[in-house]
CSV table of C-alpha atoms in Angstrom, one decimal:
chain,number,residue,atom,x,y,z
A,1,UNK,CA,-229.2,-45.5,-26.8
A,2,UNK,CA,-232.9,-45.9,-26.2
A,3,UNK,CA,-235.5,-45.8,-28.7
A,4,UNK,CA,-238.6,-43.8,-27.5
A,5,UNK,CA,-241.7,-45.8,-27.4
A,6,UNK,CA,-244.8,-43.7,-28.6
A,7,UNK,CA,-248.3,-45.0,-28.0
A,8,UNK,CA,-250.8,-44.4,-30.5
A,9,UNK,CA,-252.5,-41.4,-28.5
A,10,UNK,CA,-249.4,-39.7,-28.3
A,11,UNK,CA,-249.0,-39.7,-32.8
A,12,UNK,CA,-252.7,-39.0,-33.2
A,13,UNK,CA,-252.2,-35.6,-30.7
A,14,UNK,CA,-249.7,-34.5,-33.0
A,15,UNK,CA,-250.4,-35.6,-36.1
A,16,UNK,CA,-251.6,-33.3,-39.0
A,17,UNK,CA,-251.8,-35.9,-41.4
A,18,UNK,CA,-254.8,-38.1,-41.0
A,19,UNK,CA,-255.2,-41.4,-42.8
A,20,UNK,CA,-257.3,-41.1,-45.4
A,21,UNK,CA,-261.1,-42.1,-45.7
A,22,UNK,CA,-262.8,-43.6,-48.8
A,23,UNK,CA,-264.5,-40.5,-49.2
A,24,UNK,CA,-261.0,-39.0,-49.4
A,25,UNK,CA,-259.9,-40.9,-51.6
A,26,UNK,CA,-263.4,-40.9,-53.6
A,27,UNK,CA,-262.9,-36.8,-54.1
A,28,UNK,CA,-258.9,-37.2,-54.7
A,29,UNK,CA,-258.0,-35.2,-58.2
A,30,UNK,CA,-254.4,-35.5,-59.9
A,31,UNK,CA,-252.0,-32.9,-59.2
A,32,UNK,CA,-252.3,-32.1,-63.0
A,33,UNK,CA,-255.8,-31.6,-62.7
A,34,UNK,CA,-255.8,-29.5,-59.7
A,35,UNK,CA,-252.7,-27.1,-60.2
A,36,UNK,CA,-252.6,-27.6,-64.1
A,37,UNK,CA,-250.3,-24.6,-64.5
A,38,UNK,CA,-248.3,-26.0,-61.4
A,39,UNK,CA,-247.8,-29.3,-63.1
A,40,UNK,CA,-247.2,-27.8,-66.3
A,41,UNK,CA,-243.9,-26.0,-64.8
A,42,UNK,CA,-242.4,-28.8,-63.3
A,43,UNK,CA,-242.7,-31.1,-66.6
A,44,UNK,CA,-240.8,-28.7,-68.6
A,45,UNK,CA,-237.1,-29.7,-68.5
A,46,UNK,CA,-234.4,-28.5,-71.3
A,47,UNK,CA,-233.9,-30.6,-74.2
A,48,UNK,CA,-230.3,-32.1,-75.5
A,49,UNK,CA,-228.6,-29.6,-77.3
A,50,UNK,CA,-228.2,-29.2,-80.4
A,51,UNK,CA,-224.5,-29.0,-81.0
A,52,UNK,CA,-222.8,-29.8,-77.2
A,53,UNK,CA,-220.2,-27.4,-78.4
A,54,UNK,CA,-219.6,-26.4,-74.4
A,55,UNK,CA,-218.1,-28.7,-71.8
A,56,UNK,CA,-219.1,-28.4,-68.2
A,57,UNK,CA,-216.6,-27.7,-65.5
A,58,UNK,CA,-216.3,-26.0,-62.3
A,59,UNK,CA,-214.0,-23.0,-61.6
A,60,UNK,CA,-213.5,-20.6,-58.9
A,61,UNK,CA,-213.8,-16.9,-59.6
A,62,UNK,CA,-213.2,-13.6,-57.5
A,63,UNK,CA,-216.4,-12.5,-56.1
A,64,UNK,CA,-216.5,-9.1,-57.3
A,65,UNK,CA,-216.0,-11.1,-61.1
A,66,UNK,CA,-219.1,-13.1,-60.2
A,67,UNK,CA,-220.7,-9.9,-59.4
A,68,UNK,CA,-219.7,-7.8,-61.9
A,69,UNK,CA,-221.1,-10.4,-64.6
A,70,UNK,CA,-224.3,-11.6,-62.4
A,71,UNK,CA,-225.1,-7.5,-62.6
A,72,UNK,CA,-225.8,-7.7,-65.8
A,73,UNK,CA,-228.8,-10.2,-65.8
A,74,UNK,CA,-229.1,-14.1,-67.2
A,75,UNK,CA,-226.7,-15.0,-69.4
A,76,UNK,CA,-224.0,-14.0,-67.0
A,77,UNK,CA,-222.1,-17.4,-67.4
A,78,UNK,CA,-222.2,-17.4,-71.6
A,79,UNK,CA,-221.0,-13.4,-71.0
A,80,UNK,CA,-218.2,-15.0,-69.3
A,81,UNK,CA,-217.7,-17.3,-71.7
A,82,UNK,CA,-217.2,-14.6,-74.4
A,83,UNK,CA,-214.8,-12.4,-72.1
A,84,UNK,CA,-212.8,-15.6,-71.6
A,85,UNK,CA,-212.9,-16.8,-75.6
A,86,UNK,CA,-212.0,-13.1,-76.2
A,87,UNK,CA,-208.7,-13.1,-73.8
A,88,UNK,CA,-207.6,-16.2,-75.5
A,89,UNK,CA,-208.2,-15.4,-79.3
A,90,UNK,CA,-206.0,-11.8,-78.5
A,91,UNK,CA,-203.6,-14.2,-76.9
A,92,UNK,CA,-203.3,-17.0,-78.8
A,93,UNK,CA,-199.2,-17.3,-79.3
């Protein structure tokens, strides 16, 4: 297979992203500065818990079940989590 050859003229016709100029560069501001709400969003990230008293694992429900819990807003996973805890305390031999 044969690697295209591009000339410069044919990536400055379709480029949208020009090299930078001192001047650029000279008015550049840190994304915190510009979009400080932006910024402030993607810094925040959830802590350790507390007490890990839940272990993550991956099981595969019946769609309607998914629904039927994702209908009632967030927290649909700890709701299942409760119907679940529920089923084994009544059965609990």
């Amino acid at each position: 297979m044969t690697t295209p050859k591009f000339t410069q003229a044919d990536m400055d016709a379709v480029s949208d992203n020009p090299e930078w100029t001192e001047a650029d560069f000279a008015a550049a501001r840190p994304f915190t500065e510009a979009f400080p709400e932006l910024a402030a969003k993607m810094q925040r990230q959830r802590g350790p818990q507390k007490r890990p008293t839940k272990v993550s694992t991956t099981i595969r429900l019946s769609p309607d079940v998914i629904a039927y819990f994702k209908a009632g807003g967030d927290g649909w996973q700890s709701r299942i989590d409760e119907a679940l805890k529920q089923w084994v305390t009544e059965h609990r031999a």
